[in-house]
Coordinates of C-alpha atoms in Angstrom, one line a residue:
Chain A
M17 CA 70.5 -17.6 20.0
N18 CA 69.3 -21.0 18.9
P19 CA 66.4 -20.6 16.5
Q20 CA 64.6 -23.5 18.1
Y21 CA 63.7 -21.1 20.9
A22 CA 61.0 -19.9 18.6
S23 CA 58.9 -22.8 20.0
L24 CA 58.5 -20.5 23.0
L25 CA 55.8 -18.8 21.0
I26 CA 53.6 -21.8 21.7
A27 CA 55.1 -22.9 25.0
L28 CA 55.1 -19.6 26.9
P29 CA 51.3 -18.9 26.7
L30 CA 50.5 -22.5 27.4
L31 CA 52.7 -22.7 30.5
S32 CA 51.5 -19.3 31.7
A33 CA 47.9 -20.3 31.3
F34 CA 48.5 -23.2 33.6
F35 CA 50.1 -20.9 36.1
V36 CA 47.1 -18.6 36.4
P37 CA 45.3 -20.6 39.1
V38 CA 48.5 -20.6 41.2
I39 CA 48.8 -16.8 40.8
K40 CA 45.2 -16.4 41.7
A41 CA 45.7 -18.4 44.9
V42 CA 48.5 -16.0 45.9
S43 CA 46.6 -12.8 45.1
K44 CA 43.7 -12.0 43.0
K45 CA 45.1 -8.6 42.2
A46 CA 48.1 -10.2 40.6
V47 CA 46.2 -11.9 37.7
M48 CA 45.9 -8.9 35.4
P49 CA 49.5 -7.7 35.8
F50 CA 50.6 -11.3 35.1
L51 CA 48.5 -11.3 31.9
V52 CA 50.1 -8.1 30.8
L53 CA 53.6 -9.4 31.6
V54 CA 53.1 -12.6 29.7
T55 CA 51.7 -10.9 26.6
A56 CA 54.6 -8.4 26.7
T57 CA 57.1 -11.2 26.9
Q58 CA 55.3 -13.0 24.0
T59 CA 55.6 -9.7 22.0
G60 CA 59.3 -9.6 22.8
I61 CA 59.9 -13.2 21.6
A62 CA 57.8 -12.6 18.5
A63 CA 59.8 -9.5 17.7
W64 CA 63.0 -11.5 18.0
V65 CA 61.6 -14.2 15.7
F66 CA 60.5 -11.5 13.3
K67 CA 63.9 -9.9 13.2
E68 CA 65.6 -13.3 12.9
V69 CA 63.4 -14.5 10.0
Y70 CA 63.5 -11.2 8.1
T71 CA 67.3 -10.6 8.4
T72 CA 68.4 -14.2 7.5
G73 CA 65.6 -14.6 4.9
K74 CA 65.3 -18.2 6.0
P75 CA 62.3 -19.7 7.8
I76 CA 62.7 -21.1 11.3
I77 CA 61.6 -24.7 11.3
V78 CA 61.0 -26.2 14.8
M79 CA 60.8 -30.0 14.8
A80 CA 58.7 -31.4 17.6
G81 CA 60.8 -34.0 19.5
A82 CA 63.5 -33.7 16.8
W83 CA 61.6 -36.1 14.6
R84 CA 62.0 -35.0 11.0
P85 CA 58.8 -34.2 9.1
P86 CA 56.7 -35.9 7.9
V87 CA 57.0 -38.3 10.9
G88 CA 57.1 -35.5 13.4
I89 CA 55.1 -32.3 13.5
D90 CA 57.0 -29.3 12.3
L91 CA 56.4 -25.6 13.1
Y92 CA 57.1 -23.6 9.9
I93 CA 57.8 -20.1 11.0
G94 CA 58.4 -18.4 7.7
H95 CA 57.9 -14.8 6.7
F96 CA 54.2 -15.0 7.1
A97 CA 54.1 -16.7 10.4
A98 CA 56.8 -14.5 11.8
L99 CA 54.9 -11.4 10.8
F100 CA 51.6 -12.5 12.2
A101 CA 53.0 -14.0 15.4
F102 CA 54.3 -10.5 16.0
I103 CA 50.9 -8.9 15.2
V104 CA 49.0 -11.4 17.3
A105 CA 51.3 -10.9 20.3
G106 CA 51.2 -7.1 19.9
I107 CA 47.4 -6.9 19.7
S108 CA 47.1 -9.3 22.6
F109 CA 49.4 -7.1 24.7
F110 CA 47.4 -4.0 23.9
M111 CA 44.2 -5.8 24.7
A112 CA 45.6 -7.2 27.9
V113 CA 46.4 -3.6 29.0
F114 CA 42.9 -2.5 28.0
S115 CA 41.3 -5.5 29.8
W116 CA 42.9 -4.3 33.0
R117 CA 40.5 -1.4 32.8
A118 CA 37.6 -2.9 30.9
I119 CA 37.0 -6.3 32.6
K120 CA 35.3 -5.9 35.9
T121 CA 33.1 -9.0 35.9
E122 CA 34.4 -11.9 37.8
P123 CA 36.2 -14.4 37.4
V124 CA 39.2 -12.5 36.2
D125 CA 41.5 -15.5 36.4
K126 CA 39.5 -17.5 33.9
Y127 CA 39.4 -14.5 31.6
A128 CA 43.2 -14.3 31.7
M129 CA 43.6 -18.0 31.1
L130 CA 41.3 -18.0 28.1
L131 CA 43.0 -14.9 26.6
M132 CA 46.4 -16.6 26.7
L133 CA 45.0 -19.7 25.1
L134 CA 43.3 -17.6 22.4
M135 CA 46.7 -16.0 21.6
L136 CA 48.3 -19.5 21.7
G137 CA 45.8 -21.0 19.3
A138 CA 46.0 -18.2 16.7
T139 CA 49.8 -18.3 16.8
G140 CA 49.8 -22.0 16.5
M141 CA 47.5 -21.9 13.5
M142 CA 49.8 -19.5 11.7
A143 CA 52.9 -21.5 12.6
T144 CA 52.1 -25.1 12.1
G145 CA 53.2 -27.2 9.2
D146 CA 50.8 -30.2 9.7
I147 CA 47.2 -30.1 8.8
F148 CA 45.9 -32.1 11.7
N149 CA 47.9 -30.0 14.1
L150 CA 46.2 -27.0 12.3
F151 CA 42.8 -28.5 13.2
V152 CA 43.8 -28.9 16.8
F153 CA 45.0 -25.3 17.0
M154 CA 41.9 -24.2 15.3
E155 CA 39.8 -26.0 17.9
I156 CA 41.8 -24.4 20.7
T157 CA 41.2 -21.0 19.1
S158 CA 37.5 -21.6 18.6
I159 CA 36.7 -23.2 21.9
T160 CA 38.4 -20.4 23.8
A161 CA 36.5 -18.0 21.5
Y162 CA 33.2 -19.6 22.4
A163 CA 34.0 -19.3 26.0
L164 CA 35.1 -15.7 25.8
T165 CA 32.0 -14.8 23.9
A166 CA 29.8 -16.1 26.7
Y167 CA 32.0 -14.5 29.3
N168 CA 29.6 -11.7 30.3
K169 CA 27.1 -14.3 31.5
T170 CA 24.1 -12.3 30.2
G171 CA 21.4 -14.0 28.1
E172 CA 22.6 -12.2 25.0
A173 CA 26.2 -13.4 25.5
A174 CA 25.1 -17.0 25.9
E175 CA 22.8 -16.8 22.9
A176 CA 25.7 -15.4 20.7
S177 CA 28.0 -18.0 22.0
L178 CA 25.6 -20.8 21.2
K179 CA 25.1 -19.6 17.6
Y180 CA 28.9 -19.5 17.3
M181 CA 29.2 -23.0 18.8
I182 CA 26.6 -24.6 16.5
L183 CA 28.1 -23.1 13.4
G184 CA 31.6 -23.8 14.6
G185 CA 30.7 -27.4 15.4
I186 CA 29.4 -28.0 11.9
G187 CA 32.4 -26.2 10.4
S188 CA 34.9 -28.2 12.3
S189 CA 33.2 -31.5 11.4
F190 CA 33.3 -30.6 7.7
F191 CA 36.9 -29.5 8.0
L192 CA 37.8 -32.8 9.6
I193 CA 36.0 -34.8 6.8
G194 CA 37.8 -32.8 4.2
L195 CA 41.1 -33.3 6.0
I196 CA 40.6 -37.1 6.3
M197 CA 39.7 -37.3 2.6
L198 CA 43.1 -35.7 1.8
Y199 CA 44.7 -38.1 4.2
G200 CA 43.0 -41.1 2.7
A201 CA 44.1 -40.1 -0.7
T202 CA 47.7 -39.3 0.1
G203 CA 48.6 -41.0 3.4
T204 CA 50.2 -37.9 4.8
L205 CA 49.3 -35.0 7.0
N206 CA 52.4 -32.9 6.5
M207 CA 51.7 -29.9 4.5
A208 CA 54.9 -30.0 2.5
Q209 CA 54.5 -33.6 1.6
L210 CA 50.8 -33.1 0.8
A211 CA 51.9 -30.4 -1.7
Q212 CA 54.3 -32.8 -3.3
F213 CA 51.5 -35.4 -3.8
A214 CA 48.9 -32.9 -4.8
G215 CA 49.3 -33.4 -8.5
S216 CA 48.7 -37.1 -8.4
I217 CA 45.4 -37.2 -6.4
N218 CA 42.1 -38.0 -8.0
P219 CA 40.6 -34.6 -9.0
T220 CA 37.2 -35.5 -7.6
V221 CA 38.7 -36.2 -4.2
V222 CA 40.7 -32.9 -4.3
Q223 CA 37.6 -30.9 -5.2
V224 CA 35.3 -32.4 -2.7
G225 CA 38.0 -32.4 0.0
L226 CA 39.1 -28.8 -0.6
G227 CA 35.5 -27.7 -0.9
L228 CA 34.7 -29.2 2.5
I229 CA 37.9 -27.6 4.0
V230 CA 37.0 -24.2 2.6
F231 CA 33.4 -24.6 3.9
G232 CA 34.6 -25.6 7.3
L233 CA 37.2 -22.8 7.6
A234 CA 34.6 -20.3 6.3
V235 CA 32.9 -20.4 9.7
E236 CA 36.1 -19.2 11.4
A237 CA 36.9 -16.9 8.6
E238 CA 33.4 -15.3 8.5
L239 CA 32.6 -15.8 4.8
F240 CA 29.1 -15.2 3.6
P241 CA 26.7 -18.0 4.2
L242 CA 28.4 -19.0 7.5
N243 CA 29.0 -15.6 9.2
A244 CA 25.7 -15.1 10.9
W245 CA 27.3 -15.7 14.3
A246 CA 29.9 -13.0 13.9
P247 CA 28.0 -9.7 14.4
D248 CA 26.2 -11.2 17.5
A249 CA 29.4 -12.5 18.9
Y250 CA 31.2 -9.2 18.3
Q251 CA 28.4 -7.3 20.0
A252 CA 28.0 -9.6 23.0
A253 CA 31.7 -10.4 23.8
P254 CA 33.8 -8.3 26.2
H255 CA 35.3 -5.3 24.4
P256 CA 39.0 -6.4 24.3
V257 CA 37.9 -9.9 23.1
T258 CA 36.0 -8.3 20.2
A259 CA 39.1 -6.5 19.0
M260 CA 41.1 -9.8 19.2
F261 CA 38.5 -11.7 17.2
S262 CA 38.6 -9.1 14.5
A263 CA 42.3 -8.5 14.5
F264 CA 43.6 -12.1 14.4
V265 CA 41.1 -14.9 15.0
V266 CA 39.5 -14.3 11.6
K267 CA 43.0 -13.8 10.1
A268 CA 44.1 -17.2 11.3
G269 CA 41.1 -18.9 9.6
L270 CA 41.7 -17.0 6.4
Y271 CA 45.4 -17.8 6.5
A272 CA 44.7 -21.5 7.0
M273 CA 42.3 -21.4 4.1
A274 CA 44.8 -19.7 1.8
R275 CA 47.6 -22.0 2.9
I276 CA 45.7 -25.2 2.2
L277 CA 44.4 -23.9 -1.1
Y278 CA 47.8 -22.9 -2.4
L279 CA 49.4 -26.2 -1.2
M280 CA 47.1 -28.0 -3.6
Q281 CA 47.7 -25.7 -6.5
S282 CA 49.1 -28.4 -8.8
A283 CA 46.0 -30.5 -8.4
S284 CA 43.6 -30.6 -11.3
G285 CA 40.2 -29.1 -10.6
W286 CA 41.9 -26.5 -8.3
H287 CA 40.5 -23.5 -10.2
N288 CA 36.9 -24.6 -9.6
V289 CA 37.5 -24.3 -5.8
L290 CA 38.9 -20.8 -6.3
K291 CA 35.9 -19.8 -8.3
L292 CA 33.6 -20.8 -5.5
L293 CA 35.7 -18.8 -3.1
V294 CA 35.6 -15.7 -5.3
I295 CA 31.8 -15.8 -5.3
M296 CA 31.7 -16.3 -1.5
A297 CA 34.1 -13.5 -0.9
T298 CA 32.3 -11.0 -3.2
L299 CA 29.0 -11.8 -1.6
T300 CA 30.5 -11.4 1.9
V301 CA 31.7 -7.9 1.1
F302 CA 28.4 -6.9 -0.5
V303 CA 26.0 -8.3 2.1
A304 CA 28.0 -7.1 5.1
E305 CA 28.3 -3.6 3.9
F306 CA 24.6 -3.2 3.3
A307 CA 23.9 -4.8 6.7
A308 CA 26.2 -2.3 8.4
L309 CA 24.4 0.6 6.9
R310 CA 21.3 0.1 9.0
Q311 CA 22.9 -0.6 12.4
K312 CA 22.0 1.5 15.5
D313 CA 24.8 0.0 17.6
V314 CA 28.2 1.2 16.7
K315 CA 30.0 -1.9 17.8
R316 CA 27.7 -4.0 15.7
M317 CA 28.2 -1.6 12.8
I318 CA 32.0 -2.0 13.0
A319 CA 31.5 -5.7 13.3
Y320 CA 29.8 -5.8 9.9
S321 CA 32.4 -3.6 8.5
S322 CA 35.0 -6.0 9.8
I323 CA 33.3 -8.9 8.0
S324 CA 33.3 -7.0 4.7
Q325 CA 37.0 -6.3 5.0
V326 CA 37.5 -10.0 5.6
G327 CA 35.7 -10.5 2.3
F328 CA 38.2 -8.3 0.6
I329 CA 41.0 -10.4 2.0
A330 CA 39.3 -13.6 0.9
L331 CA 38.8 -12.2 -2.6
A332 CA 42.5 -11.3 -2.8
F333 CA 43.5 -14.8 -1.7
S334 CA 41.2 -16.5 -4.2
L335 CA 42.5 -14.8 -7.3
G336 CA 45.2 -17.4 -7.7
S337 CA 47.9 -14.9 -8.6
S338 CA 51.0 -13.9 -6.6
I339 CA 50.1 -10.2 -6.6
G340 CA 46.7 -11.0 -5.2
V341 CA 48.2 -13.0 -2.3
D342 CA 50.6 -10.2 -1.5
A343 CA 47.8 -7.7 -1.5
G344 CA 45.7 -10.0 0.7
V345 CA 48.5 -10.2 3.3
F346 CA 49.0 -6.5 3.2
H347 CA 45.3 -6.0 3.8
M348 CA 45.4 -8.5 6.7
M349 CA 48.1 -6.5 8.3
N350 CA 46.4 -3.2 7.8
H351 CA 43.0 -4.4 8.8
A352 CA 44.4 -5.9 12.1
I353 CA 45.8 -2.5 13.0
V354 CA 42.8 -0.5 12.0
K355 CA 40.1 -2.8 13.5
G356 CA 42.3 -3.2 16.6
L357 CA 42.2 0.6 17.0
L358 CA 38.5 0.9 16.2
F359 CA 37.3 -1.8 18.6
L360 CA 39.6 -0.5 21.3
T361 CA 38.3 3.0 21.1
V362 CA 34.7 2.1 20.7
G363 CA 34.9 -0.4 23.5
Y364 CA 36.5 2.3 25.6
V365 CA 33.6 4.6 25.0
A366 CA 31.2 1.8 25.8
V367 CA 33.0 1.2 29.1
E368 CA 33.0 4.9 30.0
L369 CA 29.4 5.8 28.9
G370 CA 27.7 2.4 29.4
G371 CA 26.9 0.9 26.0
S372 CA 27.8 1.5 22.4
R373 CA 24.5 2.8 21.1
I374 CA 24.8 5.6 18.6
E375 CA 23.3 8.1 21.0
N376 CA 26.3 7.7 23.3
F377 CA 28.5 9.0 20.5
R378 CA 26.7 12.3 20.1
G379 CA 29.0 15.1 20.9
L380 CA 31.9 12.8 21.7
G381 CA 34.3 15.2 20.0
R382 CA 33.9 17.6 22.9
R383 CA 33.6 15.0 25.7
M384 CA 36.5 12.7 24.8
P385 CA 38.5 14.5 22.1
L386 CA 41.4 12.1 21.9
T387 CA 39.2 9.0 21.7
A388 CA 37.0 10.7 19.1
L389 CA 40.0 11.6 17.1
A390 CA 41.3 8.0 17.1
I391 CA 37.8 6.7 16.0
T392 CA 37.8 9.3 13.2
I393 CA 41.2 8.3 11.9
G394 CA 40.3 4.6 12.2
S395 CA 37.1 5.2 10.2
L396 CA 38.8 7.2 7.5
A397 CA 41.4 4.5 7.2
A398 CA 38.8 1.8 7.0
I399 CA 37.0 3.6 4.2
G400 CA 40.3 3.7 2.3
V401 CA 41.0 7.4 2.1
P402 CA 44.4 8.2 0.6
M403 CA 47.2 8.9 3.1
F404 CA 45.8 6.1 5.3
N405 CA 47.1 2.5 5.2
I406 CA 44.0 0.7 3.9
F407 CA 44.0 2.9 0.8
W408 CA 47.1 1.1 -0.5
S409 CA 45.9 -2.4 0.2
K410 CA 42.4 -1.8 -1.3
V411 CA 44.1 -0.4 -4.4
W412 CA 46.3 -3.4 -4.7
I413 CA 43.5 -5.8 -4.2
I414 CA 41.4 -4.2 -6.9
L415 CA 44.3 -4.0 -9.3
A416 CA 45.0 -7.7 -8.7
A417 CA 41.3 -8.6 -9.2
V418 CA 41.2 -6.7 -12.6
K419 CA 44.5 -8.4 -13.6
A420 CA 43.1 -11.8 -12.8
N421 CA 40.0 -11.1 -15.1
Y422 CA 37.6 -10.7 -12.2
A423 CA 36.5 -7.1 -13.2
W424 CA 33.0 -7.9 -12.1
A425 CA 34.2 -8.8 -8.6
A426 CA 36.3 -5.6 -8.4
A427 CA 33.2 -3.6 -9.5
V428 CA 31.0 -5.2 -6.8
V429 CA 33.5 -4.6 -4.0
L430 CA 34.1 -1.0 -5.1
T431 CA 30.4 -0.3 -5.0
A432 CA 30.2 -1.8 -1.6
S433 CA 33.0 0.5 -0.5
V434 CA 30.9 3.5 -1.3
V435 CA 28.3 2.2 1.2
E436 CA 31.1 1.8 3.7
A437 CA 32.0 5.5 3.3
V438 CA 28.4 6.4 4.0
Y439 CA 28.0 4.8 7.4
Y440 CA 31.5 5.8 8.6
I441 CA 31.0 9.4 7.7
R442 CA 27.6 9.3 9.4
L443 CA 29.4 8.1 12.6
I444 CA 32.1 10.9 12.2
H445 CA 29.4 13.5 11.8
T446 CA 27.5 12.2 14.9
M447 CA 30.7 12.5 16.9
W448 CA 31.8 16.0 15.9
F449 CA 28.9 18.0 14.6
S450 CA 25.7 17.0 16.3
G451 CA 25.3 18.5 19.7
G452 CA 24.7 16.5 22.9
E453 CA 25.5 17.6 26.4
G454 CA 27.7 16.1 29.1
E455 CA 30.9 17.4 30.5
R456 CA 34.4 16.3 29.5
I457 CA 35.6 12.9 30.7
R458 CA 39.2 12.3 31.7
E459 CA 40.6 9.8 29.4
N460 CA 42.7 6.8 30.6
L461 CA 46.4 7.3 30.0
A462 CA 47.2 3.7 29.0
V463 CA 44.3 3.4 26.5
G464 CA 45.1 6.8 25.1
T465 CA 48.7 5.8 24.5
I466 CA 47.8 2.6 22.7
A467 CA 45.3 4.4 20.6
L468 CA 47.8 7.1 19.7
F469 CA 50.4 4.5 18.9
L470 CA 48.1 2.7 16.5
V471 CA 47.0 6.0 14.9
I472 CA 50.7 6.9 14.3
L473 CA 51.2 3.4 12.8
I474 CA 48.2 3.9 10.4
L475 CA 49.6 7.2 9.3
T476 CA 53.1 5.9 8.9
I477 CA 52.0 3.0 6.7
G478 CA 49.7 5.4 4.8
V479 CA 52.5 7.8 4.0
Y480 CA 55.5 5.4 3.6
P481 CA 53.9 2.1 2.4
N482 CA 57.0 0.8 0.6
Y483 CA 58.7 -0.9 3.5
F484 CA 55.5 -2.5 4.7
W485 CA 54.6 -3.5 1.2
A486 CA 58.0 -5.3 0.9
V487 CA 57.3 -7.1 4.1
A488 CA 53.8 -8.1 2.8
Q489 CA 55.4 -9.3 -0.4
K490 CA 57.8 -11.6 1.4
A491 CA 55.0 -12.9 3.5
G492 CA 52.8 -13.4 0.5
A493 CA 55.5 -15.4 -1.3
D494 CA 55.6 -17.6 1.7
I495 CA 52.0 -18.7 0.9
F496 CA 52.1 -18.5 -2.9
N497 CA 55.5 -20.1 -3.7
V498 CA 54.8 -23.7 -2.7
G499 CA 57.9 -25.0 -4.5
Q500 CA 60.1 -23.0 -2.1
Y501 CA 58.0 -24.1 0.8
I502 CA 58.6 -27.7 0.1
K503 CA 62.3 -27.1 -0.4
N504 CA 62.5 -25.4 3.0
V505 CA 61.0 -28.2 5.0
P506 CA 63.6 -30.9 5.6
L507 CA 61.5 -33.9 4.6
M508 CA 62.7 -37.4 5.3
G509 CA 63.3 -39.2 2.0
V510 CA 59.9 -41.0 2.0
G511 CA 57.9 -41.3 -1.1
S512 CA 59.5 -38.4 -3.0
Chain B
M7 CA 30.0 -51.2 -4.0
I8 CA 30.6 -48.7 -1.3
S9 CA 31.8 -50.0 2.0
V10 CA 29.2 -50.3 4.7
Y11 CA 31.5 -48.4 7.1
Y12 CA 31.7 -45.3 4.9
F13 CA 28.0 -45.5 4.2
G14 CA 27.2 -45.7 7.9
A15 CA 29.6 -42.9 8.9
I16 CA 28.4 -40.5 6.2
S17 CA 24.7 -41.2 7.0
L18 CA 25.4 -40.4 10.7
V19 CA 26.9 -37.1 9.6
L20 CA 23.9 -36.4 7.4
I21 CA 21.4 -37.3 10.2
G22 CA 23.2 -35.0 12.6
L23 CA 23.2 -32.2 10.0
Y24 CA 19.5 -32.7 9.4
A25 CA 18.8 -32.5 13.1
V26 CA 20.8 -29.2 13.4
L27 CA 19.1 -27.6 10.5
V28 CA 15.5 -28.7 11.2
K29 CA 15.0 -29.1 14.9
K30 CA 13.7 -26.2 17.0
N31 CA 14.8 -27.3 20.4
L32 CA 18.3 -26.3 21.4
L33 CA 19.0 -29.6 23.1
K34 CA 18.0 -31.5 20.0
I35 CA 20.3 -29.4 18.0
L36 CA 23.2 -30.1 20.4
I37 CA 22.4 -33.8 20.1
G38 CA 22.5 -33.5 16.3
L39 CA 25.9 -31.9 16.6
D40 CA 27.1 -34.9 18.7
I41 CA 25.7 -37.4 16.2
M42 CA 27.6 -35.5 13.5
E43 CA 30.8 -35.7 15.4
S44 CA 30.4 -39.4 16.0
G45 CA 29.9 -39.9 12.3
V46 CA 33.1 -38.0 11.5
N47 CA 35.0 -40.0 14.1
L48 CA 33.7 -43.3 12.6
L49 CA 34.7 -42.1 9.2
I50 CA 38.2 -41.3 10.4
V51 CA 38.6 -44.8 11.9
S52 CA 37.3 -46.6 8.9
I53 CA 39.7 -44.7 6.6
G54 CA 42.6 -46.5 8.4
Y55 CA 41.0 -49.9 8.4
I56 CA 42.8 -52.6 6.4
N57 CA 40.8 -55.8 6.0
G58 CA 41.9 -58.7 8.2
K59 CA 44.6 -56.9 10.2
S60 CA 44.6 -56.5 14.0
A61 CA 45.0 -53.6 16.4
P62 CA 48.2 -51.6 16.1
I63 CA 49.7 -52.8 19.4
L64 CA 52.9 -54.6 18.7
S65 CA 53.2 -57.8 20.7
E66 CA 54.1 -61.4 20.2
G67 CA 52.9 -62.6 16.8
I68 CA 51.8 -59.2 15.6
G69 CA 54.4 -57.3 13.7
P70 CA 54.1 -53.9 12.0
S71 CA 52.9 -55.5 8.8
Q72 CA 49.9 -57.1 10.5
A73 CA 48.5 -53.9 12.1
V74 CA 45.9 -51.5 10.8
D75 CA 46.9 -47.8 10.2
P76 CA 47.6 -46.4 13.6
I77 CA 47.5 -42.7 12.6
P78 CA 43.7 -42.3 12.3
Q79 CA 43.4 -43.8 15.8
A80 CA 45.5 -41.1 17.2
L81 CA 43.5 -38.5 15.2
V82 CA 40.2 -39.8 16.4
L83 CA 41.3 -39.8 20.0
T84 CA 42.1 -36.1 19.7
A85 CA 38.8 -35.4 17.8
I86 CA 36.7 -37.2 20.4
V87 CA 38.2 -35.1 23.3
I88 CA 37.6 -31.9 21.3
G89 CA 34.0 -33.0 20.6
V90 CA 33.4 -33.6 24.3
A91 CA 34.9 -30.2 25.3
T92 CA 32.7 -28.4 22.8
T93 CA 29.6 -30.3 24.0
A94 CA 30.3 -29.5 27.6
L95 CA 30.7 -25.8 26.8
A96 CA 27.6 -25.7 24.6
L97 CA 25.5 -27.4 27.4
S98 CA 26.7 -24.9 30.0
A99 CA 25.7 -22.0 27.6
A100 CA 22.3 -23.7 27.1
I101 CA 21.8 -23.7 30.8
I102 CA 22.5 -20.0 31.0
V103 CA 20.1 -19.4 28.0
Y104 CA 17.4 -21.3 29.8
E105 CA 17.9 -19.4 33.0
K106 CA 17.7 -16.0 31.3
Y107 CA 15.1 -16.6 28.6
G108 CA 13.0 -19.3 30.2
T109 CA 12.8 -21.3 26.9
L110 CA 14.9 -23.6 24.7
N111 CA 13.0 -22.9 21.5
I112 CA 15.4 -21.2 19.1
E113 CA 12.7 -19.2 17.5
E114 CA 12.1 -17.4 20.8
I115 CA 15.8 -16.9 21.6
R116 CA 16.3 -13.8 19.5
R117 CA 17.2 -10.9 21.6
L118 CA 20.2 -10.0 19.5
R119 CA 19.3 -8.5 16.3
G120 CA 20.3 -5.4 14.4

């Protein structure tokens, strides 16, 4: 098949989102099946793209309107984008199935539309090769995320959404200022050409521009001073949406940050920006773990845990070494699976028992054994117990941090991981060993299957990490090796 | 000497940021965000300005060499639309907040805490 069909990754969700009102006019019951169908098709396309990129070893480059970059916008679907388009589509498909059961508030059609656009925005952010296009996809992602946060129409949901919007508004303005500074200095918006020019820009402009971009993306990527919206939004958003936030919306922001940083690696003053990011990332891990310790609401607790894991990824990306980037990508992949599972199961418990307070989890081991087992395995994986997938990625990140002479950062994040173990084990204890009455609840077949699938995936990666580590290394090289990136993009002979 | 356009645009951004950080009323914060967005948009347009050239519409007497940089104008068009969408969404959320809480003071809108 013609590789240009990879543009369907963007086109299909967009077209389908426009068709939702038509479907709704025919029958309201058809909206949710349509959503599941579209996300399943998207997963199929993404799997094909993944296979294509990983077997040929060459990135797929889609040129919009057949204009060669830097004149036209190009989609660069390399190893990283192929892997994450697949993860984004897969998690969206699972959450669409879960939404069928979990979303009862009206209007369902708008929910389906926003979910497709969220998937589109995240895929676009990972795939694009143009920084202004990145900004547009980022805004698609964040505006749909604002709307989905407020979807429940309660006061809390609107409050969380407003916090997110205000921080997101500041962040996107700063990102735009940084972007326009880089444009003013180089006269190009194409990432490959920008990387070519990076060495010759005035170091002050690079530092201020990159600093603003990092600061702007830190809102989306939940880094320390700008992540106050995240726990509120995670708590107030519908359950499937929470899982999607944690599994890929954050990842898209982190990826964009890493991509732009590594594009500019030949610029002078680059290491100062990295140092800033190391400090932000370490603080993120530390603050979030301690905040998670004192939560009474399980969903909020896992939200804080998710933020701290994101800090781990940001730390790995800011080390400036190839092994760090590989480890970061591996952790992104593992974290998407584990947090997808945790938010799915916790959300499912909240749907069945009405709320995710810790009291509802008492004696869950007897009432909903399969779900409780899935939560247990997800928690153990999140702590980083050996035999589970996150063990490997945490070990790699810490090794990379020590190798890059950031032993203090490694020590801080390790200490924080001990705290993480405390609250997860408390949750496991509450579920299995503290009494609590109530009869057994019949578990939903579809949700159980998805949870079981993710559990098996966690165990597979935990026991046989080699294949997945090889995939992560290829994807990491896609970000780190900018020389190869420039060579892959068929730039018109302008300026070079 | 810094150009008056850059100075004005950056001051608008800073005024907006000040309003977001200091004001207590939700609507004033949203106005601050809007001011900030306008500042950014002005900055984008002024980056592309070349002294003494005309609008980038090619017609009789105006060739490609007599026009200002057209790219920032395309960028700003996108950014304006995005800003308006965000504002509309934020205002509708503010309406819900006012209905449920009965106040727009951000110090009293604090039901979510952990």
